[in-house]
Amino acid sequence: MAEEQSDGATLTILIMVAHPDDIDFGNGGSVATWTSEGHRVVYCLITDGDAGGFDEEVSRTDMATIRREEQRAAAAILGVDELHFLGWPDGRLYVTHELRRDLARVIRQVKPDRIVTQSPTRNVRSMYGSHPDHTAAGEAVMCAVYPDARNPFAHPELLADEGLEAHTVAEVWISQMGEGADLYVDTTDAYERKVEALRAHKSQTAHMDDLAGRMWAWGRSQAKSADFGPERLAEGYLVLDTR
């Protein structure tokens, strides 16, 4: 099923993922599409990606700084200027009470209509799609959506000390890079911006000889699943009603 056009209302869409560049790989075309339609898109990066990169001469502290800068540059290309960096350690992400609190804080601050996140379920057919940080991020986000962010008695310090009132998220979209999507966003017109955003992550993508070709092939596979027709591209999601 293709994404239905909104009734003219401007949505606030909060994307919560494990690493810088996760959004650009999995959702870059969707983000460009949504911002071009006038929706407010906000990023929440749980880690700084300090365990990434290929240059052993770069310290892990410097890598975290580099990846934040790269993510800001990539976000700007797609029309996003509001980013939340939580600074949790890359490669050591677990679903803890403290992580759930930090995610609930951002949800209460942003008050999104929709959250987009990674799958909390391991896909044994995809090594990259089942990065343990990704699955931990997806599970922690789902816990933050329900019950944490909407329950005024969960993480009481958020209300008592920070004045952040409970917020109920209407829907959660789980990124689906393989089978299992029930809604697809046509990202054909956003393809070049998606590739440009990925190229902004130089520490992660500079070595990729055919980045554009990879993204085209992946987008085509999703579009075929969506039955969008020839030469169309797509990104797929499992959409959950979380009201």
Coordinates of N, CA, C and O in Angstrom, one line a residue, residues 25-154:
F25 N 20.3 6.0 5.3 CA 20.2 4.8 4.6 C 18.7 4.3 4.5 O 18.3 3.9 3.5
G26 N 18.1 4.2 5.7 CA 16.8 3.6 5.7 C 15.6 4.5 5.4 O 14.6 4.0 4.9
N27 N 15.7 5.8 5.6 CA 14.6 6.7 5.5 C 14.8 8.0 4.8 O 14.0 8.9 4.8
G28 N 16.0 8.1 4.2 CA 16.4 9.4 3.5 C 15.4 9.9 2.5 O 15.1 11.1 2.4
G29 N 14.9 9.0 1.7 CA 13.9 9.4 0.7 C 12.6 9.8 1.3 O 12.0 10.7 0.8
S30 N 12.2 9.1 2.3 CA 11.0 9.5 3.0 C 11.1 10.8 3.6 O 10.2 11.7 3.5
V31 N 12.2 11.1 4.3 CA 12.4 12.4 5.0 C 12.4 13.5 3.9 O 11.7 14.5 4.2
A32 N 13.1 13.3 2.8 CA 13.0 14.4 1.8 C 11.6 14.6 1.3 O 11.2 15.7 1.0
T33 N 10.9 13.5 1.1 CA 9.5 13.6 0.7 C 8.6 14.4 1.7 O 7.9 15.3 1.3
W34 N 8.8 14.0 2.9 CA 7.9 14.6 4.0 C 8.3 16.1 4.2 O 7.4 16.9 4.3
T35 N 9.5 16.4 4.2 CA 9.9 17.9 4.4 C 9.4 18.7 3.2 O 9.0 19.8 3.3
S36 N 9.5 18.1 2.0 CA 9.0 18.8 0.8 C 7.5 19.1 0.8 O 7.0 20.0 0.2
E37 N 6.8 18.2 1.6 CA 5.4 18.4 1.8 C 5.0 19.3 2.9 O 3.8 19.6 3.2
G38 N 6.0 19.8 3.6 CA 5.8 20.8 4.7 C 5.7 20.2 6.1 O 5.4 21.0 7.0
H39 N 6.0 18.9 6.2 CA 5.9 18.3 7.5 C 7.2 18.6 8.3 O 8.3 18.8 7.8
R40 N 7.0 18.7 9.6 CA 8.2 18.9 10.5 C 8.8 17.6 10.8 O 8.1 16.7 11.4
V41 N 10.1 17.4 10.5 CA 10.8 16.2 10.8 C 11.9 16.4 11.8 O 12.7 17.4 11.6
V42 N 12.0 15.6 12.8 CA 13.0 15.8 13.9 C 13.7 14.5 14.0 O 13.1 13.4 14.0
Y43 N 15.0 14.6 14.3 CA 15.9 13.4 14.4 C 16.3 13.2 15.9 O 16.5 14.2 16.6
C44 N 16.3 12.0 16.3 CA 16.9 11.6 17.6 C 17.9 10.5 17.4 O 17.5 9.4 17.0
L45 N 19.2 10.8 17.6 CA 20.3 9.8 17.4 C 20.7 9.3 18.8 O 21.2 10.1 19.6
I46 N 20.5 8.1 19.0 CA 20.8 7.5 20.3 C 22.3 7.5 20.6 O 22.7 7.8 21.8
T47 N 23.1 7.0 19.7 CA 24.6 7.0 19.9 C 25.2 8.0 18.9 O 24.5 8.5 17.9
D48 N 26.4 8.3 19.1 CA 27.2 9.2 18.2 C 27.9 8.4 17.1 O 28.7 9.0 16.4
G49 N 27.8 7.1 17.1 CA 28.5 6.3 16.1 C 30.0 6.3 16.3 O 30.8 6.2 15.4
D50 N 30.5 6.4 17.6 CA 31.9 6.5 17.9 C 32.7 5.2 17.6 O 33.9 5.3 17.5
A51 N 32.0 4.1 17.4 CA 32.7 2.9 17.0 C 32.7 2.7 15.5 O 33.2 1.6 15.0
G52 N 32.3 3.7 14.7 CA 32.3 3.6 13.3 C 33.6 4.1 12.6 O 34.5 4.5 13.3
G53 N 33.6 4.1 11.3 CA 34.7 4.6 10.6 C 35.8 3.5 10.3 O 35.7 2.4 10.8
F54 N 36.8 3.9 9.6 CA 37.9 3.0 9.2 C 39.3 3.4 9.4 O 40.2 2.7 9.2
D55 N 39.4 4.7 9.9 CA 40.8 5.3 10.1 C 41.2 5.0 11.6 O 40.6 5.7 12.5
E56 N 42.2 4.2 11.8 CA 42.6 3.9 13.1 C 43.3 5.1 13.8 O 43.5 5.0 15.0
E57 N 43.7 6.1 13.0 CA 44.4 7.2 13.6 C 43.4 8.2 14.2 O 43.8 9.1 14.9
V58 N 42.1 8.0 13.9 CA 41.1 8.9 14.5 C 40.6 8.4 15.8 O 40.2 7.2 15.9
S59 N 40.7 9.2 16.9 CA 40.3 8.8 18.2 C 38.8 8.6 18.2 O 38.1 9.2 17.4
R60 N 38.3 7.8 19.1 CA 36.9 7.6 19.2 C 36.1 8.9 19.6 O 35.0 9.1 19.2
T61 N 36.8 9.7 20.4 CA 36.2 11.0 20.8 C 36.0 11.9 19.5 O 35.0 12.5 19.3
D62 N 37.1 11.9 18.7 CA 37.0 12.7 17.5 C 36.0 12.1 16.5 O 35.3 12.8 15.8
M63 N 35.9 10.8 16.5 CA 34.9 10.1 15.6 C 33.5 10.5 15.9 O 32.7 10.8 15.1
A64 N 33.2 10.6 17.2 CA 31.9 11.0 17.7 C 31.6 12.4 17.2 O 30.5 12.7 16.7
T65 N 32.6 13.3 17.3 CA 32.4 14.7 16.8 C 32.2 14.7 15.3 O 31.3 15.5 14.8
I66 N 33.0 14.0 14.6 CA 32.9 13.9 13.1 C 31.5 13.5 12.7 O 30.8 14.1 11.9
R67 N 31.0 12.4 13.4 CA 29.7 11.9 13.0 C 28.5 12.8 13.3 O 27.6 12.8 12.6
R68 N 28.7 13.5 14.4 CA 27.6 14.5 14.7 C 27.6 15.6 13.6 O 26.5 16.0 13.1
E69 N 28.8 16.0 13.2 CA 28.8 17.0 12.1 C 28.3 16.5 10.8 O 27.6 17.2 10.1
E70 N 28.7 15.3 10.5 CA 28.2 14.7 9.3 C 26.7 14.5 9.3 O 26.0 14.8 8.3
Q71 N 26.1 14.1 10.4 CA 24.7 14.0 10.5 C 23.9 15.3 10.4 O 22.9 15.4 9.7
R72 N 24.5 16.3 10.9 CA 23.9 17.7 10.8 C 23.9 18.1 9.3 O 22.9 18.6 8.8
A73 N 25.0 17.8 8.6 CA 25.1 18.2 7.2 C 24.1 17.4 6.4 O 23.4 17.9 5.5
A74 N 24.0 16.1 6.7 CA 23.1 15.3 5.9 C 21.7 15.7 6.2 O 20.8 15.7 5.2
A75 N 21.3 16.0 7.4 CA 20.0 16.4 7.8 C 19.6 17.7 7.0 O 18.5 17.8 6.5
A76 N 20.5 18.6 6.9 CA 20.2 19.9 6.2 C 19.9 19.6 4.8 O 19.0 20.3 4.2
I77 N 20.6 18.7 4.1 CA 20.3 18.4 2.8 C 18.9 17.9 2.6 O 18.2 18.2 1.6
L78 N 18.3 17.2 3.6 CA 17.0 16.7 3.5 C 15.9 17.6 4.1 O 14.8 17.2 4.2
G79 N 16.4 18.8 4.6 CA 15.4 19.7 5.1 C 15.1 19.6 6.6 O 14.1 20.1 7.0
V80 N 16.1 19.0 7.3 CA 15.9 18.9 8.8 C 16.9 19.7 9.5 O 18.1 19.6 9.2
D81 N 16.5 20.4 10.5 CA 17.4 21.2 11.3 C 17.2 21.1 12.8 O 17.9 21.7 13.6
E82 N 16.4 20.1 13.2 CA 16.2 19.9 14.6 C 16.7 18.4 14.9 O 16.1 17.5 14.5
L83 N 17.8 18.3 15.7 CA 18.4 17.0 16.0 C 18.6 16.9 17.5 O 19.1 17.9 18.1
H84 N 18.4 15.7 18.0 CA 18.7 15.4 19.4 C 19.7 14.3 19.4 O 19.5 13.2 18.9
F85 N 20.9 14.6 20.1 CA 21.9 13.6 20.2 C 21.9 13.1 21.7 O 22.2 14.0 22.6
L86 N 21.7 11.8 21.9 CA 21.7 11.4 23.3 C 23.0 10.9 23.8 O 23.2 10.8 25.1
G87 N 24.0 10.6 23.0 CA 25.3 10.3 23.4 C 25.5 8.9 24.1 O 26.5 8.8 24.8
W88 N 24.7 8.0 23.8 CA 24.9 6.6 24.4 C 26.0 5.9 23.6 O 26.2 6.3 22.5
P89 N 26.7 5.0 24.3 CA 27.9 4.4 23.6 C 27.5 3.5 22.4 O 26.7 2.6 22.5
D90 N 28.2 3.7 21.3 CA 28.0 2.9 20.1 C 28.5 1.5 20.3 O 29.6 1.3 20.9
G91 N 27.7 0.5 19.9 CA 28.1 -0.9 20.1 C 27.8 -1.5 21.4 O 28.0 -2.7 21.6
R92 N 27.3 -0.7 22.3 CA 27.0 -1.2 23.7 C 25.6 -0.7 24.1 O 25.3 -0.3 25.3
L93 N 24.7 -0.8 23.2 CA 23.3 -0.3 23.4 C 22.4 -1.4 24.0 O 22.3 -2.5 23.4
Y94 N 21.8 -1.2 25.1 CA 20.9 -2.1 25.7 C 19.6 -1.4 26.1 O 19.6 -0.2 26.3
V95 N 18.6 -2.2 26.2 CA 17.3 -1.6 26.7 C 17.3 -1.5 28.2 O 17.2 -2.5 28.9
T96 N 17.5 -0.3 28.7 CA 17.6 0.0 30.1 C 16.5 1.0 30.5 O 16.0 1.7 29.6
H97 N 16.3 1.1 31.8 CA 15.3 2.1 32.3 C 15.8 3.5 31.9 O 15.0 4.3 31.6
E98 N 17.1 3.7 32.0 CA 17.6 5.0 31.8 C 17.5 5.4 30.3 O 17.2 6.6 30.0
L99 N 17.7 4.4 29.4 CA 17.6 4.7 28.0 C 16.1 5.0 27.7 O 15.8 6.0 26.9
R100 N 15.2 4.3 28.2 CA 13.8 4.5 28.0 C 13.4 5.9 28.5 O 12.6 6.6 27.9
R101 N 13.9 6.3 29.6 CA 13.7 7.6 30.2 C 14.2 8.7 29.2 O 13.4 9.7 28.9
D102 N 15.4 8.5 28.7 CA 15.9 9.6 27.7 C 15.1 9.7 26.5 O 14.9 10.8 25.9
L103 N 14.6 8.5 26.0 CA 13.8 8.5 24.8 C 12.4 9.2 25.1 O 11.9 9.9 24.3
A104 N 11.8 8.8 26.3 CA 10.6 9.4 26.7 C 10.7 10.9 26.8 O 9.7 11.6 26.5
R105 N 11.8 11.4 27.3 CA 12.1 12.8 27.4 C 11.9 13.5 26.1 O 11.2 14.5 25.9
V106 N 12.6 12.9 25.0 CA 12.6 13.5 23.7 C 11.1 13.5 23.1 O 10.7 14.5 22.5
I107 N 10.5 12.4 23.4 CA 9.1 12.3 22.9 C 8.2 13.4 23.5 O 7.4 14.0 22.8
R108 N 8.4 13.6 24.8 CA 7.6 14.6 25.5 C 8.0 16.0 25.0 O 7.1 16.9 25.0
Q109 N 9.2 16.2 24.7 CA 9.7 17.5 24.2 C 9.1 17.8 22.8 O 8.6 18.9 22.6
V110 N 9.2 16.8 21.9 CA 8.9 17.0 20.5 C 7.4 16.9 20.3 O 6.8 17.6 19.4
K111 N 6.7 16.0 21.1 CA 5.3 15.8 20.9 C 4.9 15.3 19.5 O 4.1 16.0 18.8
P112 N 5.5 14.3 19.0 CA 5.3 13.9 17.6 C 3.9 13.2 17.4 O 3.3 12.6 18.3
D113 N 3.4 13.4 16.1 CA 2.2 12.6 15.7 C 2.6 11.2 15.3 O 1.9 10.3 15.4
R114 N 3.8 11.1 14.8 CA 4.3 9.8 14.2 C 5.8 9.7 14.7 O 6.6 10.6 14.7
I115 N 6.1 8.4 15.1 CA 7.5 8.1 15.3 C 7.9 7.0 14.3 O 7.2 6.1 14.0
V116 N 9.1 7.2 13.8 CA 9.7 6.2 12.9 C 11.0 5.7 13.6 O 11.8 6.4 14.1
T117 N 11.1 4.3 13.6 CA 12.2 3.7 14.3 C 12.6 2.4 13.6 O 12.0 2.0 12.6
Q118 N 13.6 1.8 14.1 CA 14.1 0.5 13.6 C 13.4 -0.7 14.2 O 12.7 -0.6 15.2
S119 N 13.5 -1.8 13.5 CA 12.8 -3.0 13.9 C 13.4 -3.5 15.2 O 14.6 -3.7 15.3
P120 N 12.5 -3.8 16.2 CA 13.0 -4.5 17.4 C 13.2 -6.0 17.3 O 13.7 -6.6 18.2
T121 N 13.0 -6.5 16.1 CA 13.0 -7.9 15.8 C 14.2 -8.3 14.9 O 14.4 -7.7 13.9
R122 N 15.0 -9.2 15.3 CA 16.1 -9.6 14.5 C 15.7 -10.3 13.2 O 14.8 -11.2 13.3
N123 N 16.2 -9.9 12.1 CA 16.0 -10.5 10.8 C 17.2 -11.4 10.5 O 18.3 -10.9 10.2
V124 N 17.1 -12.7 10.7 CA 18.2 -13.6 10.6 C 18.7 -13.7 9.1 O 19.8 -14.2 8.9
R125 N 18.0 -13.2 8.2 CA 18.4 -13.1 6.8 C 19.2 -11.9 6.4 O 19.7 -11.8 5.3
S126 N 19.4 -11.0 7.4 CA 20.1 -9.7 7.1 C 21.0 -9.4 8.3 O 20.6 -9.0 9.3
M127 N 22.3 -9.6 8.0 CA 23.3 -9.2 9.1 C 23.2 -7.7 9.4 O 23.2 -7.3 10.5
Y128 N 23.2 -6.9 8.3 CA 23.3 -5.4 8.5 C 22.0 -5.0 9.2 O 22.0 -4.1 10.0
G129 N 20.9 -5.6 8.7 CA 19.6 -5.2 9.3 C 19.3 -5.6 10.7 O 18.4 -5.1 11.3
S130 N 20.2 -6.4 11.2 CA 20.0 -6.9 12.6 C 21.2 -6.5 13.5 O 21.5 -7.2 14.4
H131 N 21.8 -5.4 13.2 CA 22.8 -4.9 14.1 C 22.2 -4.8 15.5 O 21.0 -4.3 15.7
P132 N 22.8 -5.3 16.6 CA 22.2 -5.3 17.9 C 21.8 -4.0 18.4 O 20.9 -3.8 19.2
D133 N 22.6 -2.9 18.0 CA 22.2 -1.6 18.4 C 20.8 -1.2 17.8 O 20.0 -0.5 18.4
H134 N 20.6 -1.7 16.6 CA 19.4 -1.3 15.9 C 18.2 -2.0 16.6 O 17.2 -1.3 16.8
T135 N 18.3 -3.3 16.9 CA 17.2 -4.0 17.5 C 17.0 -3.4 18.9 O 15.8 -3.3 19.4
A136 N 18.0 -3.1 19.7 CA 17.9 -2.5 21.0 C 17.2 -1.1 20.9 O 16.3 -0.8 21.7
A137 N 17.6 -0.3 19.9 CA 17.0 1.0 19.7 C 15.5 0.8 19.4 O 14.6 1.5 20.0
G138 N 15.1 -0.1 18.5 CA 13.7 -0.3 18.2 C 12.9 -0.7 19.4 O 11.8 -0.2 19.7
E139 N 13.4 -1.7 20.2 CA 12.7 -2.1 21.4 C 12.6 -1.0 22.4 O 11.5 -0.8 23.0
A140 N 13.7 -0.2 22.7 CA 13.6 0.8 23.6 C 12.7 1.9 23.2 O 12.0 2.5 24.1
V141 N 12.6 2.2 21.9 CA 11.7 3.2 21.4 C 10.3 2.8 21.7 O 9.4 3.6 22.1
M142 N 10.0 1.5 21.4 CA 8.6 1.0 21.6 C 8.2 1.1 23.1 O 7.1 1.4 23.4
C143 N 9.2 0.8 23.9 CA 8.9 0.9 25.4 C 8.7 2.4 25.8 O 7.8 2.7 26.6
A144 N 9.4 3.3 25.1 CA 9.2 4.7 25.5 C 7.9 5.2 25.0 O 7.3 6.1 25.6
V145 N 7.4 4.7 23.8 CA 6.1 5.1 23.3 C 5.0 4.6 24.2 O 4.1 5.3 24.5
Y146 N 5.1 3.3 24.6 CA 4.2 2.7 25.5 C 4.9 1.8 26.4 O 5.6 0.8 26.0
P147 N 4.9 2.0 27.7 CA 4.0 3.0 28.4 C 4.6 4.4 28.8 O 4.0 5.3 29.2
D148 N 6.0 4.5 28.6 CA 6.7 5.5 29.3 C 6.2 7.0 29.0 O 6.0 7.8 29.9
A149 N 6.2 7.3 27.7 CA 6.0 8.7 27.4 C 4.6 9.2 27.7 O 4.3 10.3 28.1
R150 N 3.6 8.3 27.7 CA 2.2 8.6 27.9 C 1.8 8.5 29.3 O 0.7 9.0 29.7
N151 N 2.6 7.9 30.1 CA 2.2 7.6 31.5 C 2.8 8.7 32.4 O 4.0 8.7 32.6
P152 N 2.0 9.6 33.0 CA 2.6 10.6 33.8 C 3.3 10.1 35.1 O 4.0 10.9 35.7
F153 N 3.0 8.9 35.4 CA 3.7 8.3 36.6 C 4.9 7.5 36.3 O 5.6 7.0 37.2
A154 N 5.3 7.4 35.0 CA 6.5 6.8 34.6 C 7.6 7.9 34.5 O 7.3 9.0 34.0

